[in-house]
Amino acid sequence: MADIVLKTARDIQSMKIRGALDIAIAAAEAIRQAALSGKNPRQLAADCAKLKHARPTAVSLPNAVNYALQTIEANKKLEPGEFRKKTAEQISTFIKEQQSAREKIALIGSRLIEKGDTILTHCQSDTVEGLFIEAKKQGTKFDVVCTETRPRHQGYLTARILKKHRIPVRLIIDSAVNYSLKKLEVDKVMVGADAVMVNGDVINKIGTSQVAVCAQALDIEFTVATQSIKFSPESVYGRLIEIEDRGPKEVTTELAGIKILNPAFDVTPAHHVSKIITEHGIIPPAGASEILRHFQKTGTEE
Ligand code: RUB
C-alpha cells in the first residue's frame, strides 16, 4: 500500500487536493492515519516535515501540521498503544473543528446575503460556496458571477457546484472583472483566503487583489470568508509568506524561449478589505491580530 503521507504530499503538490482548508484537513488526516498505522513519534515528526511545505502559500497547511506535531510531542511518552489512540483522537477532533468552522462561517456569511444580490467570487473556495449554499437553503434569492480563474480554471468548479445547487451563476473571463462589476451591477464581492496576515492583508488566488481594487473604486463591499486556521502566526514575527510560482507549463507550452511567470497567489492589502468572516464572528481586517492572539495556537513563536 502506498505511504499515505507521501501520497497526500504528492496530491497537494499536483493540486489533486486543493483549496486551503482541504489541504490542511488532508495533511492532518494523513498524519492521523500514519499514527494509527503504528509509526513512532520520530517517524511521525519526519512525516510532518514531508507535508508541511507541500505547497508554500496556504498557512492552514503548516498550521495544521504544527498542531499535529504539538500533539505528537505532548503524547510521546505514552506507551505505544495509548500514544496511537490519543494522538489519532486529538487529530480527529482538530479535523472536526475545522469542518465545524466551515459550517459556522456558512451560517454567519449567509446572513450577509440579501434578496436580489449579485455577488462576484474569484477562484473556488469551499468556504464561500458553503455560505452561498446556506443562503440558498434559507430561501434567499441571489445570483453569482464567477471568474474563470486562469490558468487552472478553478472558476469552472465553482460554476458547476453552484449550478448543482440551483444557484444562478454566470462565468466571466478574469479580465472582464472591472467591466462586469459595473455592467452586471454587482452588489458584493466574496472570496476565500489562503492566508491572513497580522495586519489584515489577505493572500488568495492570483487576481484577487485586482478584483479588490476594482471593487473599491466602485464602492462595492469586498468580503473575505476564512477559518482562523489560515491566520499567520509567523506574520506576528515579521515573516512574509512565499507566493507560489507554479511554473510556465500551466500557462502555455506554445511560447518557446519566452520567460513566463505563473504566480499562484497575490496579496490584497487590508485597506481594500471591508470585512472578514471567521468562525468566531465578523471582524474588520484590523481585528486579525485579535484572532491570532485569542484563537490560534498552532504556530511557532520566536
Ligand atoms: C484556492 C484558493 C481559495 C482558498 C480558499 O487556490 O485560492 O480561494 O484556498 O479556499 P488553489 P477554501 O486552487 O491554488 O488551491 O475556502 O476552500 O479553503
mmCIF file of N, CA and C in Angstrom, residues 86-189:
data_model
loop_
_atom_site.group_PDB
_atom_site.id
_atom_site.type_symbol
_atom_site.label_atom_id
_atom_site.label_comp_id
_atom_site.label_asym_id
_atom_site.label_seq_id
_atom_site.Cartn_x
_atom_site.Cartn_y
_atom_site.Cartn_z
ATOM 1 N N LYS A 86 -4.508 8.152 21.513
ATOM 2 C CA LYS A 86 -4.707 9.545 21.933
ATOM 3 C C LYS A 86 -4.351 10.517 20.800
ATOM 4 N N THR A 87 -3.238 10.239 20.115
ATOM 5 C CA THR A 87 -2.817 11.135 19.034
ATOM 6 C C THR A 87 -3.879 11.152 17.927
ATOM 7 N N ALA A 88 -4.345 9.959 17.545
ATOM 8 C CA ALA A 88 -5.358 9.878 16.475
ATOM 9 C C ALA A 88 -6.642 10.587 16.897
ATOM 10 N N GLU A 89 -7.029 10.399 18.146
ATOM 11 C CA GLU A 89 -8.273 11.040 18.628
ATOM 12 C C GLU A 89 -8.155 12.565 18.600
ATOM 13 N N GLN A 90 -7.009 13.062 19.054
ATOM 14 C CA GLN A 90 -6.850 14.525 19.126
ATOM 15 C C GLN A 90 -6.798 15.139 17.721
ATOM 16 N N ILE A 91 -6.154 14.444 16.799
ATOM 17 C CA ILE A 91 -6.106 14.980 15.425
ATOM 18 C C ILE A 91 -7.504 14.922 14.806
ATOM 19 N N SER A 92 -8.215 13.862 15.145
ATOM 20 C CA SER A 92 -9.573 13.733 14.639
ATOM 21 C C SER A 92 -10.460 14.882 15.149
ATOM 22 N N THR A 93 -10.296 15.239 16.399
ATOM 23 C CA THR A 93 -11.054 16.372 16.958
ATOM 24 C C THR A 93 -10.681 17.661 16.227
ATOM 25 N N PHE A 94 -9.386 17.831 15.960
ATOM 26 C CA PHE A 94 -8.919 19.017 15.226
ATOM 27 C C PHE A 94 -9.614 19.102 13.849
ATOM 28 N N ILE A 95 -9.674 17.964 13.168
ATOM 29 C CA ILE A 95 -10.300 17.952 11.836
ATOM 30 C C ILE A 95 -11.786 18.337 11.944
ATOM 31 N N LYS A 96 -12.444 17.759 12.939
ATOM 32 C CA LYS A 96 -13.879 18.083 13.125
ATOM 33 C C LYS A 96 -14.063 19.574 13.423
ATOM 34 N N GLU A 97 -13.144 20.140 14.192
ATOM 35 C CA GLU A 97 -13.247 21.583 14.495
ATOM 36 C C GLU A 97 -13.126 22.420 13.208
ATOM 37 N N GLN A 98 -12.261 21.979 12.314
ATOM 38 C CA GLN A 98 -12.102 22.724 11.050
ATOM 39 C C GLN A 98 -13.371 22.635 10.209
ATOM 40 N N GLN A 99 -13.958 21.422 10.202
ATOM 41 C CA GLN A 99 -15.195 21.270 9.421
ATOM 42 C C GLN A 99 -16.319 22.099 10.037
ATOM 43 N N SER A 100 -16.340 22.119 11.352
ATOM 44 C CA SER A 100 -17.394 22.885 12.015
ATOM 45 C C SER A 100 -17.167 24.393 11.818
ATOM 46 N N ALA A 101 -15.898 24.810 11.735
ATOM 47 C CA ALA A 101 -15.602 26.229 11.457
ATOM 48 C C ALA A 101 -16.189 26.623 10.097
ATOM 49 N N ARG A 102 -16.045 25.712 9.125
ATOM 50 C CA ARG A 102 -16.597 25.998 7.793
ATOM 51 C C ARG A 102 -18.118 26.166 7.888
ATOM 52 N N GLU A 103 -18.760 25.317 8.678
ATOM 53 C CA GLU A 103 -20.227 25.408 8.806
ATOM 54 C C GLU A 103 -20.649 26.695 9.516
ATOM 55 N N LYS A 104 -19.894 27.075 10.550
ATOM 56 C CA LYS A 104 -20.249 28.315 11.276
ATOM 57 C C LYS A 104 -20.126 29.524 10.342
ATOM 58 N N ILE A 105 -19.073 29.528 9.535
ATOM 59 C CA ILE A 105 -18.880 30.651 8.601
ATOM 60 C C ILE A 105 -20.017 30.679 7.586
ATOM 61 N N ALA A 106 -20.458 29.492 7.172
ATOM 62 C CA ALA A 106 -21.571 29.422 6.212
ATOM 63 C C ALA A 106 -22.804 30.099 6.805
ATOM 64 N N LEU A 107 -23.059 29.820 8.068
ATOM 65 C CA LEU A 107 -24.239 30.384 8.725
ATOM 66 C C LEU A 107 -24.102 31.903 8.892
ATOM 67 N N ILE A 108 -22.961 32.328 9.391
ATOM 68 C CA ILE A 108 -22.759 33.771 9.613
ATOM 69 C C ILE A 108 -22.782 34.501 8.257
ATOM 70 N N GLY A 109 -22.040 33.956 7.306
ATOM 71 C CA GLY A 109 -21.916 34.614 5.999
ATOM 72 C C GLY A 109 -23.240 34.664 5.248
ATOM 73 N N SER A 110 -24.062 33.628 5.437
ATOM 74 C CA SER A 110 -25.341 33.590 4.708
ATOM 75 C C SER A 110 -26.219 34.780 5.098
ATOM 76 N N ARG A 111 -26.029 35.283 6.316
ATOM 77 C CA ARG A 111 -26.852 36.414 6.787
ATOM 78 C C ARG A 111 -26.463 37.722 6.089
ATOM 79 N N LEU A 112 -25.307 37.718 5.449
ATOM 80 C CA LEU A 112 -24.878 38.946 4.757
ATOM 81 C C LEU A 112 -25.445 39.019 3.339
ATOM 82 N N ILE A 113 -26.024 37.905 2.891
ATOM 83 C CA ILE A 113 -26.557 37.891 1.522
ATOM 84 C C ILE A 113 -28.017 38.348 1.551
ATOM 85 N N GLU A 114 -28.290 39.378 0.743
ATOM 86 C CA GLU A 114 -29.645 39.929 0.757
ATOM 87 C C GLU A 114 -30.388 39.553 -0.518
ATOM 88 N N LYS A 115 -31.693 39.576 -0.400
ATOM 89 C CA LYS A 115 -32.560 39.248 -1.536
ATOM 90 C C LYS A 115 -32.172 40.091 -2.759
ATOM 91 N N GLY A 116 -31.986 39.436 -3.881
ATOM 92 C CA GLY A 116 -31.697 40.165 -5.114
ATOM 93 C C GLY A 116 -30.222 40.487 -5.322
ATOM 94 N N ASP A 117 -29.361 40.104 -4.394
ATOM 95 C CA ASP A 117 -27.925 40.400 -4.538
ATOM 96 C C ASP A 117 -27.313 39.713 -5.762
ATOM 97 N N THR A 118 -26.385 40.421 -6.380
ATOM 98 C CA THR A 118 -25.491 39.790 -7.352
ATOM 99 C C THR A 118 -24.104 39.815 -6.708
ATOM 100 N N ILE A 119 -23.516 38.635 -6.569
ATOM 101 C CA ILE A 119 -22.251 38.524 -5.834
ATOM 102 C C ILE A 119 -21.170 37.976 -6.758
ATOM 103 N N LEU A 120 -20.027 38.643 -6.786
ATOM 104 C CA LEU A 120 -18.917 38.140 -7.600
ATOM 105 C C LEU A 120 -17.935 37.384 -6.711
ATOM 106 N N THR A 121 -17.485 36.217 -7.192
ATOM 107 C CA THR A 121 -16.444 35.487 -6.475
ATOM 108 C C THR A 121 -15.330 35.108 -7.434
ATOM 109 N N HIS A 122 -14.163 34.842 -6.861
ATOM 110 C CA HIS A 122 -12.980 34.531 -7.666
ATOM 111 C C HIS A 122 -12.404 33.200 -7.199
ATOM 112 N N CYS A 123 -11.957 32.374 -8.132
ATOM 113 C CA CYS A 123 -11.390 31.059 -7.821
ATOM 114 C C CYS A 123 -12.476 30.123 -7.288
ATOM 115 N N GLN A 124 -12.072 29.142 -6.493
ATOM 116 C CA GLN A 124 -13.058 28.231 -5.887
ATOM 117 C C GLN A 124 -12.705 28.088 -4.419
ATOM 118 N N SER A 125 -13.633 28.482 -3.580
ATOM 119 C CA SER A 125 -13.443 28.365 -2.132
ATOM 120 C C SER A 125 -14.629 27.589 -1.569
ATOM 121 N N ASP A 126 -14.331 26.482 -0.903
ATOM 122 C CA ASP A 126 -15.411 25.718 -0.260
ATOM 123 C C ASP A 126 -16.115 26.582 0.776
ATOM 124 N N THR A 127 -15.342 27.463 1.414
ATOM 125 C CA THR A 127 -15.892 28.307 2.472
ATOM 126 C C THR A 127 -16.941 29.265 1.900
ATOM 127 N N VAL A 128 -16.597 29.896 0.789
ATOM 128 C CA VAL A 128 -17.535 30.830 0.156
ATOM 129 C C VAL A 128 -18.733 30.052 -0.405
ATOM 130 N N GLU A 129 -18.455 28.942 -1.048
ATOM 131 C CA GLU A 129 -19.566 28.128 -1.571
ATOM 132 C C GLU A 129 -20.505 27.709 -0.456
ATOM 133 N N GLY A 130 -19.920 27.377 0.701
ATOM 134 C CA GLY A 130 -20.724 26.958 1.853
ATOM 135 C C GLY A 130 -21.732 28.025 2.237
ATOM 136 N N LEU A 131 -21.305 29.282 2.228
ATOM 137 C CA LEU A 131 -22.251 30.327 2.636
ATOM 138 C C LEU A 131 -23.276 30.621 1.540
ATOM 139 N N PHE A 132 -22.878 30.435 0.283
ATOM 140 C CA PHE A 132 -23.862 30.568 -0.800
ATOM 141 C C PHE A 132 -24.940 29.485 -0.654
ATOM 142 N N ILE A 133 -24.486 28.268 -0.414
ATOM 143 C CA ILE A 133 -25.415 27.128 -0.331
ATOM 144 C C ILE A 133 -26.358 27.305 0.869
ATOM 145 N N GLU A 134 -25.805 27.803 1.975
ATOM 146 C CA GLU A 134 -26.622 28.044 3.178
ATOM 147 C C GLU A 134 -27.670 29.129 2.901
ATOM 148 N N ALA A 135 -27.260 30.200 2.238
ATOM 149 C CA ALA A 135 -28.213 31.284 1.930
ATOM 150 C C ALA A 135 -29.333 30.773 1.035
ATOM 151 N N LYS A 136 -28.967 29.951 0.072
ATOM 152 C CA LYS A 136 -29.963 29.359 -0.836
ATOM 153 C C LYS A 136 -30.943 28.487 -0.033
ATOM 154 N N LYS A 137 -30.373 27.699 0.894
ATOM 155 C CA LYS A 137 -31.193 26.820 1.735
ATOM 156 C C LYS A 137 -32.211 27.623 2.551
ATOM 157 N N GLN A 138 -31.784 28.814 2.959
ATOM 158 C CA GLN A 138 -32.687 29.660 3.761
ATOM 159 C C GLN A 138 -33.718 30.383 2.893
ATOM 160 N N GLY A 139 -33.615 30.182 1.568
ATOM 161 C CA GLY A 139 -34.623 30.763 0.682
ATOM 162 C C GLY A 139 -34.270 32.131 0.124
ATOM 163 N N THR A 140 -33.040 32.600 0.356
ATOM 164 C CA THR A 140 -32.646 33.907 -0.211
ATOM 165 C C THR A 140 -32.394 33.755 -1.713
ATOM 166 N N LYS A 141 -32.956 34.681 -2.478
ATOM 167 C CA LYS A 141 -32.745 34.622 -3.926
ATOM 168 C C LYS A 141 -31.625 35.596 -4.303
ATOM 169 N N PHE A 142 -30.574 35.067 -4.912
ATOM 170 C CA PHE A 142 -29.424 35.892 -5.296
ATOM 171 C C PHE A 142 -28.743 35.180 -6.455
ATOM 172 N N ASP A 143 -27.824 35.857 -7.089
ATOM 173 C CA ASP A 143 -27.089 35.169 -8.153
ATOM 174 C C ASP A 143 -25.599 35.488 -8.057
ATOM 175 N N VAL A 144 -24.805 34.644 -8.695
ATOM 176 C CA VAL A 144 -23.352 34.716 -8.541
ATOM 177 C C VAL A 144 -22.686 34.898 -9.912
ATOM 178 N N VAL A 145 -21.644 35.709 -9.918
ATOM 179 C CA VAL A 145 -20.787 35.834 -11.101
ATOM 180 C C VAL A 145 -19.445 35.241 -10.689
ATOM 181 N N CYS A 146 -18.939 34.282 -11.439
ATOM 182 C CA CYS A 146 -17.631 33.751 -11.048
ATOM 183 C C CYS A 146 -16.632 33.895 -12.177
ATOM 184 N N THR A 147 -15.398 34.151 -11.778
ATOM 185 C CA THR A 147 -14.323 34.329 -12.745
ATOM 186 C C THR A 147 -13.826 32.951 -13.200
ATOM 187 N N GLU A 148 -13.258 32.944 -14.394
ATOM 188 C CA GLU A 148 -12.719 31.686 -14.929
ATOM 189 C C GLU A 148 -11.539 31.181 -14.065
ATOM 190 N N THR A 149 -10.699 32.124 -13.641
ATOM 191 C CA THR A 149 -9.505 31.842 -12.827
ATOM 192 C C THR A 149 -8.433 31.064 -13.611
ATOM 193 N N ARG A 150 -7.859 31.758 -14.570
ATOM 194 C CA ARG A 150 -6.692 31.232 -15.290
ATOM 195 C C ARG A 150 -5.529 31.082 -14.307
ATOM 196 N N PRO A 151 -4.596 30.158 -14.486
ATOM 197 C CA PRO A 151 -4.580 29.185 -15.579
ATOM 198 C C PRO A 151 -5.265 27.849 -15.260
ATOM 199 N N ARG A 152 -5.686 27.624 -13.987
ATOM 200 C CA ARG A 152 -6.177 26.292 -13.628
ATOM 201 C C ARG A 152 -7.697 26.175 -13.677
ATOM 202 N N HIS A 153 -8.353 27.297 -13.987
ATOM 203 C CA HIS A 153 -9.815 27.269 -14.194
ATOM 204 C C HIS A 153 -10.615 26.775 -12.988
ATOM 205 N N GLN A 154 -10.204 27.163 -11.787
ATOM 206 C CA GLN A 154 -10.986 26.751 -10.608
ATOM 207 C C GLN A 154 -12.404 27.331 -10.655
ATOM 208 N N GLY A 155 -12.573 28.424 -11.424
ATOM 209 C CA GLY A 155 -13.914 29.015 -11.554
ATOM 210 C C GLY A 155 -14.903 28.045 -12.185
ATOM 211 N N TYR A 156 -14.413 27.115 -13.006
ATOM 212 C CA TYR A 156 -15.318 26.117 -13.601
ATOM 213 C C TYR A 156 -15.902 25.235 -12.500
ATOM 214 N N LEU A 157 -15.040 24.935 -11.501
ATOM 215 C CA LEU A 157 -15.526 24.123 -10.365
ATOM 216 C C LEU A 157 -16.624 24.878 -9.632
ATOM 217 N N THR A 158 -16.358 26.166 -9.377
ATOM 218 C CA THR A 158 -17.360 26.990 -8.683
ATOM 219 C C THR A 158 -18.676 26.982 -9.467
ATOM 220 N N ALA A 159 -18.576 27.227 -10.769
ATOM 221 C CA ALA A 159 -19.791 27.301 -11.592
ATOM 222 C C ALA A 159 -20.565 25.986 -11.541
ATOM 223 N N ARG A 160 -19.831 24.871 -11.651
ATOM 224 C CA ARG A 160 -20.511 23.562 -11.643
ATOM 225 C C ARG A 160 -21.204 23.294 -10.307
ATOM 226 N N ILE A 161 -20.499 23.618 -9.214
ATOM 227 C CA ILE A 161 -21.095 23.333 -7.889
ATOM 228 C C ILE A 161 -22.327 24.205 -7.660
ATOM 229 N N LEU A 162 -22.225 25.481 -8.032
ATOM 230 C CA LEU A 162 -23.380 26.362 -7.816
ATOM 231 C C LEU A 162 -24.564 25.908 -8.680
ATOM 232 N N LYS A 163 -24.256 25.492 -9.891
ATOM 233 C CA LYS A 163 -25.339 25.003 -10.769
ATOM 234 C C LYS A 163 -26.020 23.797 -10.133
ATOM 235 N N LYS A 164 -25.171 22.892 -9.585
ATOM 236 C CA LYS A 164 -25.720 21.701 -8.933
ATOM 237 C C LYS A 164 -26.677 22.081 -7.798
ATOM 238 N N HIS A 165 -26.365 23.183 -7.118
ATOM 239 C CA HIS A 165 -27.231 23.618 -6.004
ATOM 240 C C HIS A 165 -28.307 24.601 -6.474
ATOM 241 N N ARG A 166 -28.475 24.706 -7.765
ATOM 242 C CA ARG A 166 -29.502 25.575 -8.376
ATOM 243 C C ARG A 166 -29.357 27.037 -7.962
ATOM 244 N N ILE A 167 -28.126 27.464 -7.844
ATOM 245 C CA ILE A 167 -27.860 28.888 -7.597
ATOM 246 C C ILE A 167 -27.490 29.500 -8.954
ATOM 247 N N PRO A 168 -28.231 30.524 -9.414
ATOM 248 C CA PRO A 168 -27.933 31.091 -10.730
ATOM 249 C C PRO A 168 -26.493 31.605 -10.793
ATOM 250 N N VAL A 169 -25.760 31.202 -11.816
ATOM 251 C CA VAL A 169 -24.353 31.580 -11.896
ATOM 252 C C VAL A 169 -23.969 31.925 -13.336
ATOM 253 N N ARG A 170 -23.134 32.965 -13.472
ATOM 254 C CA ARG A 170 -22.587 33.324 -14.783
ATOM 255 C C ARG A 170 -21.074 33.329 -14.676
ATOM 256 N N LEU A 171 -20.402 32.836 -15.708
ATOM 257 C CA LEU A 171 -18.932 32.786 -15.700
ATOM 258 C C LEU A 171 -18.382 33.894 -16.594
ATOM 259 N N ILE A 172 -17.343 34.564 -16.113
ATOM 260 C CA ILE A 172 -16.684 35.587 -16.941
ATOM 261 C C ILE A 172 -15.191 35.269 -17.024
ATOM 262 N N ILE A 173 -14.532 35.795 -18.046
ATOM 263 C CA ILE A 173 -13.073 35.658 -18.081
ATOM 264 C C ILE A 173 -12.478 36.649 -17.067
ATOM 265 N N ASP A 174 -11.276 36.344 -16.589
ATOM 266 C CA ASP A 174 -10.700 37.127 -15.496
ATOM 267 C C ASP A 174 -10.593 38.622 -15.832
ATOM 268 N N SER A 175 -10.257 38.898 -17.093
ATOM 269 C CA SER A 175 -10.056 40.306 -17.456
ATOM 270 C C SER A 175 -11.380 41.061 -17.615
ATOM 271 N N ALA A 176 -12.505 40.369 -17.439
ATOM 272 C CA ALA A 176 -13.805 41.058 -17.532
ATOM 273 C C ALA A 176 -14.320 41.507 -16.170
ATOM 274 N N VAL A 177 -13.478 41.435 -15.137
ATOM 275 C CA VAL A 177 -13.968 41.759 -13.790
ATOM 276 C C VAL A 177 -14.456 43.204 -13.691
ATOM 277 N N ASN A 178 -13.611 44.157 -14.066
ATOM 278 C CA ASN A 178 -13.991 45.563 -13.889
ATOM 279 C C ASN A 178 -15.246 45.882 -14.703
ATOM 280 N N TYR A 179 -15.256 45.399 -15.947
ATOM 281 C CA TYR A 179 -16.412 45.601 -16.822
ATOM 282 C C TYR A 179 -17.676 45.024 -16.183
ATOM 283 N N SER A 180 -17.554 43.786 -15.669
ATOM 284 C CA SER A 180 -18.740 43.081 -15.169
ATOM 285 C C SER A 180 -19.255 43.644 -13.850
ATOM 286 N N LEU A 181 -18.337 44.133 -13.011
ATOM 287 C CA LEU A 181 -18.803 44.716 -11.736
ATOM 288 C C LEU A 181 -19.819 45.818 -12.036
ATOM 289 N N LYS A 182 -19.513 46.605 -13.102
ATOM 290 C CA LYS A 182 -20.434 47.699 -13.464
ATOM 291 C C LYS A 182 -21.629 47.171 -14.253
ATOM 292 N N LYS A 183 -21.321 46.449 -15.318
ATOM 293 C CA LYS A 183 -22.351 46.028 -16.269
ATOM 294 C C LYS A 183 -23.401 45.122 -15.610
ATOM 295 N N LEU A 184 -22.946 44.227 -14.750
ATOM 296 C CA LEU A 184 -23.876 43.268 -14.126
ATOM 297 C C LEU A 184 -24.389 43.774 -12.773
ATOM 298 N N GLU A 185 -24.020 45.021 -12.465
ATOM 299 C CA GLU A 185 -24.466 45.666 -11.214
ATOM 300 C C GLU A 185 -24.224 44.768 -9.990
ATOM 301 N N VAL A 186 -22.978 44.385 -9.851
ATOM 302 C CA VAL A 186 -22.595 43.509 -8.732
ATOM 303 C C VAL A 186 -22.746 44.277 -7.406
ATOM 304 N N ASP A 187 -23.353 43.627 -6.413
ATOM 305 C CA ASP A 187 -23.572 44.269 -5.107
ATOM 306 C C ASP A 187 -22.436 44.002 -4.132
ATOM 307 N N LYS A 188 -21.854 42.793 -4.225
ATOM 308 C CA LYS A 188 -20.844 42.387 -3.240
ATOM 309 C C LYS A 188 -19.815 41.495 -3.908
ATOM 310 N N VAL A 189 -18.618 41.506 -3.348
ATOM 311 C CA VAL A 189 -17.606 40.521 -3.736
ATOM 312 C C VAL A 189 -17.339 39.653 -2.512
#
